[in-house]
């Protein structure tokens, strides 16, 4: 079997409630056997930019892949790293692009032998517990955030994640209202999206302890590793990182410095399915929990993360409970929120990733140039305190 075409497919749509734009970056790989594979890079929350991804796929990656055997996945990854690493680096945009292509190669391999990816990886396709997320509204009231999680509770979720980013007093009040609303049996995580320095994050963590918060995501940037390690050593709540950690190498350094108690790998960010499994393995060796990041992709990215996470038997996986997600609901109805009743979700059982992407997807959900959703998170003023 040979690859005949590698095509970027960038998508988008506008939501009305709340009003915001979403963008998505997929890659389609065709073969001379008539088998097509799909993969996804994380662009939907502004992690990268769809047009840059599309240019890289077209101008850099396609020529390294066309004419090659798609089922020799590790060889194809080596080809791509040889093209990209020298001048573009190992991490960030490179990892996202290569991760999307790797997903598509796994999709092709699975379809060629009529087996789901989790089976190819030696798993049993077991279901995973989910935590509900998607509260991107910084200015909304605590009551809005609390009631937003009703749809997660109705689907049987046992955990939710609250978005922080106001004053410390306001953040504590929001979490308190969510706690009162969901009850004591539901676990609550929080995500502050780089809002803090180490000292202000520690102060907030101490205030949130009595509310039963079980992880504190991205209190400050992962590249401030010394500050993260300082915070992780002192915080009464485990520090979580991963949404913007792009490779096993970066995770390895965070593990070495004990800069986090929770890792959140995402195959559409950190280099793909094999990279995610490598990260889960190094986390296990270091005694670090793994709660994969799955922040609102299409069904392609969601399925890819379910496949590897099921194989790794992770205890908890993120799930976006936004009620309007046509690129999940239409592409794979079994992965839709409406299909969940017990707070758990299993990877698809169909061949490959188990997601069917229609040929007219780009016509139905056209990308809107210039809208990458990078402005959804306000550029809050950063703290100025020193960590030690």
Short mmCIF file of C-alpha atoms in Angstrom, two decimals:
data_model
loop_
_atom_site.label_atom_id
_atom_site.label_comp_id
_atom_site.label_asym_id
_atom_site.label_seq_id
_atom_site.Cartn_x
_atom_site.Cartn_y
_atom_site.Cartn_z
CA UNK A 1 0.00 0.00 0.00
CA UNK A 2 1.24 3.50 -0.85
CA UNK A 3 0.17 6.98 0.17
CA UNK A 4 -1.22 8.92 -2.78
CA UNK A 5 -2.26 12.22 -1.19
CA UNK A 6 -1.92 14.14 2.07
CA UNK A 7 -4.48 16.93 2.36
CA UNK A 8 -5.14 19.46 5.14
CA UNK A 9 -8.81 20.06 5.87
CA UNK A 10 -9.47 23.10 8.06
CA UNK A 11 -12.93 23.68 9.46
CA UNK A 12 -14.90 26.15 11.54
CA UNK A 13 -18.23 27.30 12.80
CA UNK A 14 -19.72 30.02 14.97
CA UNK A 15 -21.64 29.30 18.12
CA UNK A 16 -24.51 31.51 19.17
CA UNK A 17 -24.73 30.68 22.89
CA UNK A 18 -22.30 31.86 24.06
CA UNK A 19 -21.23 33.72 20.90
CA UNK A 20 -17.78 32.54 19.87
CA UNK A 21 -15.91 30.95 16.98
CA UNK A 22 -14.41 27.49 16.79
CA UNK A 23 -11.72 26.30 14.39
CA UNK A 24 -10.40 22.80 13.68
CA UNK A 25 -7.53 21.31 11.69
CA UNK A 26 -7.76 17.83 10.18
CA UNK A 27 -5.53 15.94 7.82
CA UNK A 28 -6.73 13.41 5.25
CA UNK A 29 -4.38 10.73 3.92
CA UNK A 30 -5.43 8.73 0.85
CA UNK A 31 -3.88 5.49 -0.40
CA UNK A 32 -3.76 3.46 -3.59
CA UNK A 33 -5.77 0.77 -1.80
CA UNK A 34 -8.77 3.07 -1.54
CA UNK A 35 -8.35 3.43 2.23
CA UNK A 36 -8.47 6.92 3.74
CA UNK A 37 -7.27 7.92 7.19
CA UNK A 38 -8.04 11.04 9.22
CA UNK A 39 -6.15 12.83 11.99
CA UNK A 40 -6.53 16.06 13.96
CA UNK A 41 -4.24 18.75 15.36
CA UNK A 42 -5.43 20.81 18.27
CA UNK A 43 -6.40 24.25 17.00
CA UNK A 44 -9.90 24.60 18.37
CA UNK A 45 -8.93 26.74 21.36
CA UNK A 46 -6.17 28.74 19.72
CA UNK A 47 -3.37 26.30 20.56
CA UNK A 48 -2.04 26.75 17.04
CA UNK A 49 -3.32 28.17 13.79
CA UNK A 50 -5.20 26.23 11.11
CA UNK A 51 -3.65 27.98 8.12
CA UNK A 52 -0.13 27.41 9.46
CA UNK A 53 -0.97 23.75 9.99
CA UNK A 54 -2.35 23.53 6.46
CA UNK A 55 0.80 25.07 4.98
CA UNK A 56 3.03 22.66 6.88
CA UNK A 57 1.04 19.64 5.75
CA UNK A 58 1.10 20.80 2.13
CA UNK A 59 4.58 22.29 1.87
CA UNK A 60 6.62 20.14 4.27
CA UNK A 61 4.92 16.88 5.14
CA UNK A 62 3.14 15.72 1.98
CA UNK A 63 6.29 15.22 -0.08
CA UNK A 64 7.83 13.13 2.70
CA UNK A 65 4.80 10.82 2.75
CA UNK A 66 3.46 10.42 -0.79
CA UNK A 67 4.65 7.15 -2.29
CA UNK A 68 5.49 5.66 1.12
CA UNK A 69 3.92 2.75 3.03
CA UNK A 70 1.41 4.26 5.50
CA UNK A 71 1.33 1.24 7.81
CA UNK A 72 5.03 1.61 8.68
CA UNK A 73 4.07 4.22 11.23
CA UNK A 74 7.34 4.63 13.11
CA UNK A 75 9.26 4.97 9.84
CA UNK A 76 6.89 7.68 8.66
CA UNK A 77 7.26 9.53 11.96
CA UNK A 78 11.03 9.43 11.55
CA UNK A 79 10.66 10.88 8.05
CA UNK A 80 8.54 13.74 9.37
CA UNK A 81 10.85 14.54 12.26
CA UNK A 82 13.77 14.61 9.83
CA UNK A 83 11.91 17.25 7.82
CA UNK A 84 10.66 19.41 10.68
CA UNK A 85 12.82 19.18 13.77
CA UNK A 86 15.99 20.88 12.57
CA UNK A 87 14.54 24.34 12.01
CA UNK A 88 11.05 24.13 13.52
CA UNK A 89 11.98 22.31 16.72
CA UNK A 90 10.62 19.20 18.38
CA UNK A 91 7.72 20.79 20.20
CA UNK A 92 4.71 23.02 19.71
CA UNK A 93 3.51 23.28 16.15
CA UNK A 94 5.75 20.40 15.01
CA UNK A 95 4.27 17.98 17.54
CA UNK A 96 0.71 18.98 16.71
CA UNK A 97 1.24 18.50 12.98
CA UNK A 98 3.04 15.17 13.29
CA UNK A 99 0.49 13.98 15.84
CA UNK A 100 -2.37 14.60 13.43
CA UNK A 101 -0.60 12.70 10.66
CA UNK A 102 0.20 9.82 13.01
CA UNK A 103 -3.50 9.51 13.93
CA UNK A 104 -4.36 9.23 10.24
CA UNK A 105 -1.74 6.51 9.76
CA UNK A 106 -3.22 4.51 12.65
CA UNK A 107 -6.65 5.01 11.10
CA UNK A 108 -5.37 3.54 7.82
CA UNK A 109 -3.67 0.63 9.55
CA UNK A 110 -6.80 -0.26 11.48
CA UNK A 111 -9.02 -0.03 8.44
CA UNK A 112 -6.62 -2.21 6.45
CA UNK A 113 -7.02 -5.08 8.93
CA UNK A 114 -10.60 -4.29 10.03
CA UNK A 115 -9.61 -3.63 13.64
CA UNK A 116 -9.96 -0.66 16.01
CA UNK A 117 -6.80 1.14 17.05
CA UNK A 118 -7.18 0.12 20.69
CA UNK A 119 -7.02 -3.52 19.61
CA UNK A 120 -3.89 -2.90 17.52
CA UNK A 121 -2.29 -1.40 20.62
CA UNK A 122 -3.12 -4.42 22.76
CA UNK A 123 -6.05 -2.96 24.68
CA UNK A 124 -9.51 -4.29 25.46
CA UNK A 125 -11.54 -1.20 24.54
CA UNK A 126 -12.63 -0.54 28.10
CA UNK A 127 -14.70 2.53 28.96
CA UNK A 128 -13.22 5.50 30.80
CA UNK A 129 -14.60 7.76 33.52
CA UNK A 130 -15.10 11.33 32.34
CA UNK A 131 -14.97 14.78 33.85
CA UNK A 132 -17.07 17.54 32.32
CA UNK A 133 -15.50 20.74 31.07
CA UNK A 134 -16.17 23.60 28.67
CA UNK A 135 -16.81 26.62 30.91
CA UNK A 136 -14.89 29.19 28.89
CA UNK A 137 -16.90 32.15 30.14
CA UNK A 138 -14.64 34.17 32.44
CA UNK A 139 -17.22 36.86 33.09
CA UNK A 140 -20.17 34.58 33.87
CA UNK A 141 -21.56 34.30 37.38
CA UNK A 142 -20.96 31.46 39.77
CA UNK A 143 -24.55 30.38 39.33
CA UNK A 144 -24.09 30.18 35.56
CA UNK A 145 -21.08 27.94 36.03
CA UNK A 146 -22.93 25.78 38.53
CA UNK A 147 -25.97 25.27 36.33
CA UNK A 148 -23.78 24.63 33.27
CA UNK A 149 -22.78 21.34 34.87
CA UNK A 150 -26.36 20.09 35.09
CA UNK A 151 -25.91 18.42 31.71
CA UNK A 152 -22.85 16.59 33.04
CA UNK A 153 -24.69 15.44 36.14
CA UNK A 154 -27.60 14.24 34.00
CA UNK A 155 -25.13 12.14 31.99
CA UNK A 156 -23.75 10.56 35.16
CA UNK A 157 -20.43 12.40 35.35
CA UNK A 158 -18.64 12.14 38.67
CA UNK A 159 -16.29 15.09 38.15
CA UNK A 160 -16.28 18.57 36.59
CA UNK A 161 -13.72 21.31 35.92
CA UNK A 162 -14.25 25.00 36.68
CA UNK A 163 -12.53 27.78 34.75
CA UNK A 164 -10.84 30.37 36.96
CA UNK A 165 -9.35 33.76 36.10
CA UNK A 166 -11.00 36.48 38.16
CA UNK A 167 -9.88 37.78 41.53
CA UNK A 168 -9.02 35.14 44.11
CA UNK A 169 -12.13 36.00 46.11
CA UNK A 170 -14.35 35.71 43.04
CA UNK A 171 -12.72 32.43 41.98
CA UNK A 172 -13.27 30.91 45.41
CA UNK A 173 -16.87 32.08 45.36
CA UNK A 174 -17.48 30.47 41.94
CA UNK A 175 -16.04 27.16 43.09
CA UNK A 176 -18.09 27.35 46.29
CA UNK A 177 -21.29 27.86 44.31
CA UNK A 178 -20.42 24.95 42.02
CA UNK A 179 -19.72 22.76 45.07
CA UNK A 180 -23.05 23.65 46.62
CA UNK A 181 -24.80 22.90 43.33
CA UNK A 182 -23.18 19.57 42.41
CA UNK A 183 -22.95 18.17 45.94
CA UNK A 184 -20.13 16.58 47.88
CA UNK A 185 -19.94 13.39 45.81
CA UNK A 186 -18.84 15.12 42.58
CA UNK A 187 -15.13 15.92 42.29
CA UNK A 188 -14.11 19.41 41.17
CA UNK A 189 -10.95 20.38 39.28
CA UNK A 190 -9.99 23.95 38.43
CA UNK A 191 -8.12 25.52 35.51
CA UNK A 192 -6.62 29.01 35.74
CA UNK A 193 -4.98 29.13 32.31
CA UNK A 194 -1.66 30.74 33.32
CA UNK A 195 -3.32 33.43 35.43
CA UNK A 196 -0.89 33.26 38.36
CA UNK A 197 2.63 33.44 39.56
CA UNK A 198 3.74 30.73 41.98
CA UNK A 199 2.93 32.62 45.18
CA UNK A 200 -0.54 33.75 44.14
CA UNK A 201 -1.32 30.24 42.89
CA UNK A 202 -0.29 28.79 46.25
CA UNK A 203 -2.48 31.28 48.08
CA UNK A 204 -5.45 30.32 45.92
CA UNK A 205 -4.80 26.59 46.31
CA UNK A 206 -4.84 26.97 50.08
CA UNK A 207 -8.20 28.76 49.87
CA UNK A 208 -9.67 26.04 47.61
CA UNK A 209 -8.59 23.06 49.70
CA UNK A 210 -11.70 23.03 51.88
CA UNK A 211 -13.89 22.88 48.76
CA UNK A 212 -12.50 19.48 47.77
CA UNK A 213 -10.65 20.55 44.61
CA UNK A 214 -8.67 17.56 43.35
CA UNK A 215 -6.42 19.20 40.74
CA UNK A 216 -5.27 22.72 39.84
CA UNK A 217 -4.55 23.02 36.11
CA UNK A 218 -2.08 25.44 34.53
CA UNK A 219 -1.72 27.96 37.34
CA UNK A 220 1.34 29.30 35.48
CA UNK A 221 3.16 28.51 32.22
CA UNK A 222 4.85 25.13 31.97
CA UNK A 223 8.06 26.73 30.72
CA UNK A 224 8.50 28.34 34.16
CA UNK A 225 9.56 24.93 35.40
CA UNK A 226 11.41 26.08 38.53
CA UNK A 227 8.37 28.01 39.72
CA UNK A 228 6.09 25.07 38.93
CA UNK A 229 8.31 22.75 40.95
CA UNK A 230 8.33 25.23 43.84
CA UNK A 231 4.53 25.40 43.71
CA UNK A 232 3.98 21.66 43.28
CA UNK A 233 6.09 20.93 46.36
CA UNK A 234 3.96 23.25 48.52
CA UNK A 235 0.46 23.14 47.04
CA UNK A 236 -2.17 21.19 49.00
CA UNK A 237 -3.83 20.48 45.63
CA UNK A 238 -2.01 18.50 42.89
CA UNK A 239 -0.78 20.74 40.06
CA UNK A 240 -1.82 19.61 36.56
CA UNK A 241 -0.11 20.43 33.25
CA UNK A 242 -0.42 19.22 29.68
CA UNK A 243 -2.60 21.41 27.50
CA UNK A 244 0.53 23.21 26.33
CA UNK A 245 3.15 20.54 26.89
CA UNK A 246 4.08 19.21 23.48
CA UNK A 247 6.28 16.13 23.72
CA UNK A 248 7.42 13.21 25.87
CA UNK A 249 10.70 15.07 26.27
CA UNK A 250 8.96 18.06 27.86
CA UNK A 251 6.89 15.80 30.10
CA UNK A 252 10.04 13.94 31.08
CA UNK A 253 11.67 17.14 32.27
CA UNK A 254 8.55 18.05 34.27
CA UNK A 255 8.60 14.59 35.85
CA UNK A 256 12.30 14.89 36.66
CA UNK A 257 11.78 18.21 38.46
CA UNK A 258 8.54 17.06 40.14
CA UNK A 259 6.80 20.10 38.67
CA UNK A 260 3.34 18.51 38.56
CA UNK A 261 1.23 15.84 40.20
CA UNK A 262 -1.05 15.34 37.21
CA UNK A 263 -0.12 15.01 33.52
CA UNK A 264 -2.70 15.79 30.81
CA UNK A 265 -1.37 14.50 27.47
CA UNK A 266 -3.48 15.01 24.36
CA UNK A 267 -2.61 13.12 21.17
CA UNK A 268 -3.56 16.14 19.08
CA UNK A 269 -1.02 18.27 20.96
CA UNK A 270 1.87 16.13 22.19
CA UNK A 271 2.84 14.23 19.04
CA UNK A 272 0.20 11.55 18.61
CA UNK A 273 -0.96 8.25 20.01
CA UNK A 274 2.45 6.64 20.55
CA UNK A 275 3.76 9.78 22.24
CA UNK A 276 0.74 9.83 24.55
CA UNK A 277 1.36 6.23 25.57
CA UNK A 278 5.02 7.04 26.20
CA UNK A 279 3.98 9.94 28.44
CA UNK A 280 1.52 7.75 30.35
CA UNK A 281 4.29 5.22 30.93
CA UNK A 282 6.80 7.75 32.25
CA UNK A 283 4.08 9.22 34.48
CA UNK A 284 3.39 5.79 35.94
CA UNK A 285 7.08 5.32 36.67
CA UNK A 286 7.19 8.70 38.40
CA UNK A 287 3.97 8.19 40.39
CA UNK A 288 2.17 10.97 38.52
CA UNK A 289 -1.55 10.72 37.73
CA UNK A 290 -2.72 10.93 34.10
CA UNK A 291 -5.99 12.69 33.21
CA UNK A 292 -5.83 13.25 29.43
CA UNK A 293 -6.68 16.66 28.02
CA UNK A 294 -9.45 16.47 25.41
CA UNK A 295 -10.60 20.06 25.13
CA UNK A 296 -13.34 20.07 22.53
CA UNK A 297 -11.92 18.52 19.33
CA UNK A 298 -13.93 16.92 16.56
CA UNK A 299 -14.82 13.25 16.87
CA UNK A 300 -11.48 12.43 15.22
CA UNK A 301 -9.36 13.87 18.03
CA UNK A 302 -11.75 12.63 20.70
CA UNK A 303 -11.65 9.08 19.33
CA UNK A 304 -7.85 9.09 19.04
CA UNK A 305 -7.51 10.07 22.68
CA UNK A 306 -10.06 7.48 23.77
CA UNK A 307 -8.11 4.74 21.98
CA UNK A 308 -4.76 5.36 23.66
CA UNK A 309 -6.27 6.33 27.02
CA UNK A 310 -8.25 3.09 27.12
CA UNK A 311 -5.08 1.10 26.44
CA UNK A 312 -3.28 3.01 29.21
CA UNK A 313 -6.26 2.49 31.59
CA UNK A 314 -6.20 6.11 32.74
CA UNK A 315 -8.54 6.86 35.65
CA UNK A 316 -10.19 9.96 34.18
CA UNK A 317 -10.50 11.76 30.83
CA UNK A 318 -11.69 15.26 29.95
CA UNK A 319 -14.92 15.64 27.97
CA UNK A 320 -16.33 18.91 26.63
CA UNK A 321 -20.00 19.09 27.63
CA UNK A 322 -20.80 22.05 25.37
CA UNK A 323 -24.26 21.16 24.03
CA UNK A 324 -23.44 22.35 20.49
CA UNK A 325 -20.74 20.14 19.00
CA UNK A 326 -21.82 19.12 15.50
CA UNK A 327 -18.35 17.83 14.61
CA UNK A 328 -18.70 15.22 17.33
CA UNK A 329 -22.41 14.52 17.17
CA UNK A 330 -22.59 14.09 13.39
CA UNK A 331 -19.27 12.32 12.81
CA UNK A 332 -19.63 9.80 15.62
CA UNK A 333 -23.02 9.77 17.40
CA UNK A 334 -21.80 7.16 19.89
CA UNK A 335 -19.35 9.75 21.27
CA UNK A 336 -21.97 12.51 21.68
CA UNK A 337 -22.97 13.75 25.12
CA UNK A 338 -26.51 12.55 24.45
CA UNK A 339 -25.17 8.98 24.22
CA UNK A 340 -23.59 9.07 27.70
CA UNK A 341 -25.64 7.98 30.71
CA UNK A 342 -23.18 6.66 33.29
CA UNK A 343 -20.37 9.18 33.05
CA UNK A 344 -18.22 6.79 31.05
CA UNK A 345 -17.19 6.51 27.40
CA UNK A 346 -15.47 3.73 25.47
CA UNK A 347 -13.41 4.14 22.30
CA UNK A 348 -15.20 3.33 19.04
CA UNK A 349 -15.28 -0.32 17.99
CA UNK A 350 -15.17 0.32 14.24
CA UNK A 351 -11.98 -0.14 12.23
CA UNK A 352 -9.19 2.40 12.67
CA UNK A 353 -10.29 5.36 14.75
CA UNK A 354 -13.89 4.38 14.10
CA UNK A 355 -14.99 7.81 12.87
CA UNK A 356 -16.50 8.44 9.44
CA UNK A 357 -15.74 11.88 7.98
CA UNK A 358 -17.91 12.84 4.98
CA UNK A 359 -16.28 14.19 1.84
CA UNK A 360 -18.23 17.45 2.05
CA UNK A 361 -17.19 18.30 5.60
CA UNK A 362 -15.22 21.42 4.57
CA UNK A 363 -18.18 22.72 2.58
CA UNK A 364 -20.55 22.27 5.49
CA UNK A 365 -18.20 23.72 8.13
CA UNK A 366 -15.93 26.17 6.28
CA UNK A 367 -12.99 27.69 8.08
CA UNK A 368 -13.34 31.42 8.62
CA UNK A 369 -9.96 33.09 7.85
CA UNK A 370 -8.54 35.01 10.75
CA UNK A 371 -10.69 33.33 13.38
CA UNK A 372 -8.58 30.92 15.40
CA UNK A 373 -10.26 31.33 18.78
CA UNK A 374 -6.97 32.54 20.23
CA UNK A 375 -8.73 35.46 21.91
CA UNK A 376 -11.18 33.43 24.01
CA UNK A 377 -8.93 33.71 27.04
CA UNK A 378 -8.29 37.29 28.17
CA UNK A 379 -4.66 38.24 28.56
CA UNK A 380 -4.90 38.75 32.29
CA UNK A 381 -2.24 40.73 34.06
CA UNK A 382 0.32 38.29 35.41
CA UNK A 383 1.44 38.33 39.01
CA UNK A 384 4.85 39.76 39.80
CA UNK A 385 5.82 37.90 42.99
CA UNK A 386 8.94 35.72 43.12
CA UNK A 387 8.44 32.01 43.89
CA UNK A 388 11.05 31.81 46.62
#
